Amino acid sequence: MHSLLSRGNALVAYTLSLLACLTFMCFLSTLFVDYRSSAAINTVKVVVKNVPDYSASREKCDLGFLTFDLQANLTNVFNWNVKQLFLYLTAEYASEKNSLSQVVLWDKIILRGENAILDFKSMNSKYYFWDDGNGLRNNSHVTLTLSYNIIPNSGLLPNIGATGHHIFQFPSEYTVSRA
């Protein structure tokens, strides 16, 4: 009745139950931690071009280029349950075609133990800032925000928006490329 196999099964089942209970208690210990942090964002250079969209329509669309400054101290976000942060900078704006457009311009992964103090000057956007029409030129209310996903050891995967944002305007004239 109490063979070696049944004793091994009981030991493994008890160990897994205990580990599951400990993992849940670890999750509960950081459930109500406030992970918000502040960020200072500023645009240095803003340019908009009207270029052909290489999709099926072949019409011209707006393409924005911007250079930005970003300062944030995310050291208070890290605790024993935070494995890494996935940061991303988004631009939100409204145009005649769309009531709300959101574009990810830049992202970065910060692992635990790495420097979590960001001080970037004159950074170029990592991804293209395309609009599906002509909604960028003379758009006076484009909002840049920094957000981050917390990748924990155990528990929820929260999406946090940093406090602080920056509103800027695109130029009223297109920039012409040099020939």
PDB file of C-alpha atoms in Angstrom:
ATOM      1  CA  MET A   1       0.000   0.000   0.000  1.00  0.00           C
ATOM      2  CA  HIS A   2       2.762   2.472   0.814  1.00  0.00           C
ATOM      3  CA  SER A   3       5.108   1.644  -1.984  1.00  0.00           C
ATOM      4  CA  LEU A   4       8.051   3.789  -3.009  1.00  0.00           C
ATOM      5  CA  LEU A   5       6.100   5.075  -6.012  1.00  0.00           C
ATOM      6  CA  SER A   6       3.085   6.226  -3.969  1.00  0.00           C
ATOM      7  CA  ARG A   7       5.347   7.920  -1.374  1.00  0.00           C
ATOM      8  CA  GLY A   8       7.202   9.708  -4.194  1.00  0.00           C
ATOM      9  CA  ASN A   9       3.875  10.788  -5.697  1.00  0.00           C
ATOM     10  CA  ALA A  10       2.709  12.195  -2.347  1.00  0.00           C
ATOM     11  CA  LEU A  11       5.983  14.055  -1.860  1.00  0.00           C
ATOM     12  CA  VAL A  12       5.853  15.621  -5.344  1.00  0.00           C
ATOM     13  CA  ALA A  13       2.171  16.580  -4.956  1.00  0.00           C
ATOM     14  CA  TYR A  14       2.834  18.177  -1.555  1.00  0.00           C
ATOM     15  CA  THR A  15       5.877  20.075  -2.889  1.00  0.00           C
ATOM     16  CA  LEU A  16       3.965  21.429  -5.900  1.00  0.00           C
ATOM     17  CA  SER A  17       1.045  22.498  -3.707  1.00  0.00           C
ATOM     18  CA  LEU A  18       3.417  24.283  -1.338  1.00  0.00           C
ATOM     19  CA  LEU A  19       5.211  26.041  -4.219  1.00  0.00           C
ATOM     20  CA  ALA A  20       1.899  27.152  -5.725  1.00  0.00           C
ATOM     21  CA  CYS A  21       0.815  28.557  -2.356  1.00  0.00           C
ATOM     22  CA  LEU A  22       4.130  30.397  -1.898  1.00  0.00           C
ATOM     23  CA  THR A  23       3.967  31.809  -5.430  1.00  0.00           C
ATOM     24  CA  PHE A  24       0.451  33.101  -4.795  1.00  0.00           C
ATOM     25  CA  MET A  25       1.559  34.723  -1.522  1.00  0.00           C
ATOM     26  CA  CYS A  26       4.485  36.352  -3.350  1.00  0.00           C
ATOM     27  CA  PHE A  27       2.046  37.721  -5.917  1.00  0.00           C
ATOM     28  CA  LEU A  28      -0.161  39.114  -3.135  1.00  0.00           C
ATOM     29  CA  SER A  29       2.812  40.868  -1.517  1.00  0.00           C
ATOM     30  CA  THR A  30       3.209  43.185  -4.552  1.00  0.00           C
ATOM     31  CA  LEU A  31      -0.399  43.427  -5.697  1.00  0.00           C
ATOM     32  CA  PHE A  32      -1.044  46.917  -4.297  1.00  0.00           C
ATOM     33  CA  VAL A  33       2.340  48.508  -5.051  1.00  0.00           C
ATOM     34  CA  ASP A  34       2.079  51.809  -6.939  1.00  0.00           C
ATOM     35  CA  TYR A  35       4.321  51.450  -9.992  1.00  0.00           C
ATOM     36  CA  ARG A  36       3.720  54.903 -11.464  1.00  0.00           C
ATOM     37  CA  SER A  37       6.720  57.058 -12.241  1.00  0.00           C
ATOM     38  CA  SER A  38       7.165  60.453 -13.861  1.00  0.00           C
ATOM     39  CA  ALA A  39       8.661  61.152 -17.269  1.00  0.00           C
ATOM     40  CA  ALA A  40       9.749  64.378 -18.951  1.00  0.00           C
ATOM     41  CA  ILE A  41       9.335  64.351 -22.736  1.00  0.00           C
ATOM     42  CA  ASN A  42      10.211  67.146 -25.137  1.00  0.00           C
ATOM     43  CA  THR A  43      10.386  67.408 -28.917  1.00  0.00           C
ATOM     44  CA  VAL A  44      13.551  68.848 -30.432  1.00  0.00           C
ATOM     45  CA  LYS A  45      12.823  68.716 -34.170  1.00  0.00           C
ATOM     46  CA  VAL A  46       9.518  68.005 -35.912  1.00  0.00           C
ATOM     47  CA  VAL A  47       9.226  67.500 -39.693  1.00  0.00           C
ATOM     48  CA  VAL A  48       6.381  66.254 -41.891  1.00  0.00           C
ATOM     49  CA  LYS A  49       6.706  64.986 -45.475  1.00  0.00           C
ATOM     50  CA  ASN A  50       4.112  63.957 -48.038  1.00  0.00           C
ATOM     51  CA  VAL A  51       5.354  60.733 -49.604  1.00  0.00           C
ATOM     52  CA  PRO A  52       3.744  57.972 -51.695  1.00  0.00           C
ATOM     53  CA  ASP A  53       2.272  55.107 -49.723  1.00  0.00           C
ATOM     54  CA  TYR A  54       3.438  51.845 -51.253  1.00  0.00           C
ATOM     55  CA  SER A  55       0.201  49.993 -50.626  1.00  0.00           C
ATOM     56  CA  ALA A  56      -2.489  49.158 -53.163  1.00  0.00           C
ATOM     57  CA  SER A  57      -3.916  52.700 -53.214  1.00  0.00           C
ATOM     58  CA  ARG A  58      -0.677  54.481 -54.264  1.00  0.00           C
ATOM     59  CA  GLU A  59      -1.934  57.775 -52.839  1.00  0.00           C
ATOM     60  CA  LYS A  60       0.328  60.151 -50.945  1.00  0.00           C
ATOM     61  CA  CYS A  61       0.338  60.007 -47.163  1.00  0.00           C
ATOM     62  CA  ASP A  62       1.953  62.017 -44.403  1.00  0.00           C
ATOM     63  CA  LEU A  63       5.151  60.758 -42.815  1.00  0.00           C
ATOM     64  CA  GLY A  64       6.324  62.481 -39.659  1.00  0.00           C
ATOM     65  CA  PHE A  65       9.870  62.606 -38.358  1.00  0.00           C
ATOM     66  CA  LEU A  66      10.676  63.780 -34.888  1.00  0.00           C
ATOM     67  CA  THR A  67      13.592  64.017 -32.534  1.00  0.00           C
ATOM     68  CA  PHE A  68      12.811  63.931 -28.827  1.00  0.00           C
ATOM     69  CA  ASP A  69      14.337  64.188 -25.368  1.00  0.00           C
ATOM     70  CA  LEU A  70      13.267  61.719 -22.679  1.00  0.00           C
ATOM     71  CA  GLN A  71      14.104  61.740 -18.976  1.00  0.00           C
ATOM     72  CA  ALA A  72      12.670  59.240 -16.502  1.00  0.00           C
ATOM     73  CA  ASN A  73      13.825  57.530 -13.338  1.00  0.00           C
ATOM     74  CA  LEU A  74      12.304  54.042 -13.204  1.00  0.00           C
ATOM     75  CA  THR A  75      14.381  52.640 -10.336  1.00  0.00           C
ATOM     76  CA  ASN A  76      11.376  52.806  -7.978  1.00  0.00           C
ATOM     77  CA  VAL A  77       9.440  50.470 -10.306  1.00  0.00           C
ATOM     78  CA  PHE A  78      11.800  47.561  -9.729  1.00  0.00           C
ATOM     79  CA  ASN A  79      11.280  45.275  -6.749  1.00  0.00           C
ATOM     80  CA  TRP A  80      11.882  41.575  -6.178  1.00  0.00           C
ATOM     81  CA  ASN A  81       8.862  40.624  -8.325  1.00  0.00           C
ATOM     82  CA  VAL A  82       9.736  42.727 -11.410  1.00  0.00           C
ATOM     83  CA  LYS A  83      11.770  40.796 -13.958  1.00  0.00           C
ATOM     84  CA  GLN A  84      11.844  43.404 -16.741  1.00  0.00           C
ATOM     85  CA  LEU A  85      10.125  46.494 -18.128  1.00  0.00           C
ATOM     86  CA  PHE A  86       8.952  46.992 -21.687  1.00  0.00           C
ATOM     87  CA  LEU A  87       8.900  50.756 -22.340  1.00  0.00           C
ATOM     88  CA  TYR A  88       7.218  52.392 -25.312  1.00  0.00           C
ATOM     89  CA  LEU A  89       6.634  55.972 -26.430  1.00  0.00           C
ATOM     90  CA  THR A  90       3.330  56.598 -28.199  1.00  0.00           C
ATOM     91  CA  ALA A  91       1.906  59.520 -30.140  1.00  0.00           C
ATOM     92  CA  GLU A  92      -1.849  60.111 -30.012  1.00  0.00           C
ATOM     93  CA  TYR A  93      -3.666  62.477 -32.337  1.00  0.00           C
ATOM     94  CA  ALA A  94      -6.955  63.028 -34.135  1.00  0.00           C
ATOM     95  CA  SER A  95      -7.400  63.661 -37.856  1.00  0.00           C
ATOM     96  CA  GLU A  96     -10.254  64.099 -40.306  1.00  0.00           C
ATOM     97  CA  LYS A  97     -10.159  60.384 -41.168  1.00  0.00           C
ATOM     98  CA  ASN A  98      -9.786  59.017 -37.617  1.00  0.00           C
ATOM     99  CA  SER A  99     -11.084  60.294 -34.307  1.00  0.00           C
ATOM    100  CA  LEU A 100      -8.115  58.712 -32.495  1.00  0.00           C
ATOM    101  CA  SER A 101      -4.830  57.443 -33.890  1.00  0.00           C
ATOM    102  CA  GLN A 102      -2.094  55.925 -31.756  1.00  0.00           C
ATOM    103  CA  VAL A 103       1.392  55.258 -33.080  1.00  0.00           C
ATOM    104  CA  VAL A 104       4.288  53.605 -31.248  1.00  0.00           C
ATOM    105  CA  LEU A 105       7.427  55.601 -32.046  1.00  0.00           C
ATOM    106  CA  TRP A 106      10.077  54.065 -29.800  1.00  0.00           C
ATOM    107  CA  ASP A 107      10.518  51.132 -27.407  1.00  0.00           C
ATOM    108  CA  LYS A 108      13.113  49.663 -25.059  1.00  0.00           C
ATOM    109  CA  ILE A 109      13.441  46.680 -22.726  1.00  0.00           C
ATOM    110  CA  ILE A 110      15.083  47.189 -19.328  1.00  0.00           C
ATOM    111  CA  LEU A 111      16.058  44.066 -17.418  1.00  0.00           C
ATOM    112  CA  ARG A 112      16.403  43.914 -13.638  1.00  0.00           C
ATOM    113  CA  GLY A 113      19.883  45.043 -12.677  1.00  0.00           C
ATOM    114  CA  GLU A 114      20.304  47.344 -15.675  1.00  0.00           C
ATOM    115  CA  ASN A 115      20.376  51.129 -15.407  1.00  0.00           C
ATOM    116  CA  ALA A 116      16.759  52.271 -15.059  1.00  0.00           C
ATOM    117  CA  ILE A 117      17.526  56.000 -15.234  1.00  0.00           C
ATOM    118  CA  LEU A 118      16.721  57.256 -18.733  1.00  0.00           C
ATOM    119  CA  ASP A 119      18.350  60.439 -19.970  1.00  0.00           C
ATOM    120  CA  PHE A 120      18.110  60.504 -23.753  1.00  0.00           C
ATOM    121  CA  LYS A 121      18.844  63.646 -25.757  1.00  0.00           C
ATOM    122  CA  SER A 122      17.893  64.181 -29.406  1.00  0.00           C
ATOM    123  CA  MET A 123      16.683  60.609 -29.957  1.00  0.00           C
ATOM    124  CA  ASN A 124      15.210  59.713 -33.334  1.00  0.00           C
ATOM    125  CA  SER A 125      12.021  57.708 -33.398  1.00  0.00           C
ATOM    126  CA  LYS A 126      12.631  53.997 -33.898  1.00  0.00           C
ATOM    127  CA  TYR A 127       9.526  53.352 -36.009  1.00  0.00           C
ATOM    128  CA  TYR A 128       7.917  55.271 -38.871  1.00  0.00           C
ATOM    129  CA  PHE A 129       5.262  57.836 -37.993  1.00  0.00           C
ATOM    130  CA  TRP A 130       2.826  57.152 -40.861  1.00  0.00           C
ATOM    131  CA  ASP A 131      -0.643  58.609 -41.161  1.00  0.00           C
ATOM    132  CA  ASP A 132      -3.168  56.932 -43.451  1.00  0.00           C
ATOM    133  CA  GLY A 133      -3.952  60.240 -45.118  1.00  0.00           C
ATOM    134  CA  ASN A 134      -2.923  63.843 -44.661  1.00  0.00           C
ATOM    135  CA  GLY A 135      -3.649  64.162 -40.947  1.00  0.00           C
ATOM    136  CA  LEU A 136      -0.206  65.168 -39.679  1.00  0.00           C
ATOM    137  CA  ARG A 137       0.436  68.460 -41.470  1.00  0.00           C
ATOM    138  CA  ASN A 138      -0.600  71.380 -39.237  1.00  0.00           C
ATOM    139  CA  ASN A 139      -1.963  68.993 -36.600  1.00  0.00           C
ATOM    140  CA  SER A 140      -1.762  71.063 -33.440  1.00  0.00           C
ATOM    141  CA  HIS A 141      -2.552  68.452 -30.814  1.00  0.00           C
ATOM    142  CA  VAL A 142      -0.183  65.463 -30.967  1.00  0.00           C
ATOM    143  CA  THR A 143       0.454  64.006 -27.499  1.00  0.00           C
ATOM    144  CA  LEU A 144       3.550  61.984 -26.622  1.00  0.00           C
ATOM    145  CA  THR A 145       3.268  59.620 -23.639  1.00  0.00           C
ATOM    146  CA  LEU A 146       5.591  57.051 -22.111  1.00  0.00           C
ATOM    147  CA  SER A 147       4.034  53.758 -21.003  1.00  0.00           C
ATOM    148  CA  TYR A 148       5.492  50.507 -19.754  1.00  0.00           C
ATOM    149  CA  ASN A 149       4.506  46.903 -19.231  1.00  0.00           C
ATOM    150  CA  ILE A 150       5.829  45.213 -16.116  1.00  0.00           C
ATOM    151  CA  ILE A 151       6.927  41.608 -16.623  1.00  0.00           C
ATOM    152  CA  PRO A 152       6.743  40.038 -13.139  1.00  0.00           C
ATOM    153  CA  ASN A 153       8.099  36.792 -11.747  1.00  0.00           C
ATOM    154  CA  SER A 154       4.550  35.916 -10.680  1.00  0.00           C
ATOM    155  CA  GLY A 155       1.248  37.707 -10.975  1.00  0.00           C
ATOM    156  CA  LEU A 156      -0.469  40.183 -13.242  1.00  0.00           C
ATOM    157  CA  LEU A 157       1.062  41.913 -16.262  1.00  0.00           C
ATOM    158  CA  PRO A 158       0.121  45.546 -15.632  1.00  0.00           C
ATOM    159  CA  ASN A 159       0.280  48.259 -18.277  1.00  0.00           C
ATOM    160  CA  ILE A 160       1.285  51.535 -16.598  1.00  0.00           C
ATOM    161  CA  GLY A 161       1.302  55.024 -18.063  1.00  0.00           C
ATOM    162  CA  ALA A 162       4.009  57.334 -16.757  1.00  0.00           C
ATOM    163  CA  THR A 163       2.846  60.654 -15.374  1.00  0.00           C
ATOM    164  CA  GLY A 164       3.770  63.499 -17.650  1.00  0.00           C
ATOM    165  CA  HIS A 165       3.197  63.954 -21.363  1.00  0.00           C
ATOM    166  CA  HIS A 166       4.165  66.388 -24.094  1.00  0.00           C
ATOM    167  CA  ILE A 167       1.895  68.073 -26.640  1.00  0.00           C
ATOM    168  CA  PHE A 168       3.398  69.403 -29.867  1.00  0.00           C
ATOM    169  CA  GLN A 169       2.360  70.631 -33.312  1.00  0.00           C
ATOM    170  CA  PHE A 170       3.462  69.509 -36.748  1.00  0.00           C
ATOM    171  CA  PRO A 171       4.515  72.259 -39.199  1.00  0.00           C
ATOM    172  CA  SER A 172       1.957  73.730 -41.568  1.00  0.00           C
ATOM    173  CA  GLU A 173       4.199  73.141 -44.604  1.00  0.00           C
ATOM    174  CA  TYR A 174       5.665  69.924 -45.940  1.00  0.00           C
ATOM    175  CA  THR A 175       9.423  69.517 -45.895  1.00  0.00           C
ATOM    176  CA  VAL A 176      10.809  68.890 -49.356  1.00  0.00           C
ATOM    177  CA  SER A 177      13.555  66.293 -49.731  1.00  0.00           C
ATOM    178  CA  ARG A 178      16.803  67.309 -51.352  1.00  0.00           C
ATOM    179  CA  ALA A 179      17.212  66.139 -54.911  1.00  0.00           C
TER     180      ALA A 179
END
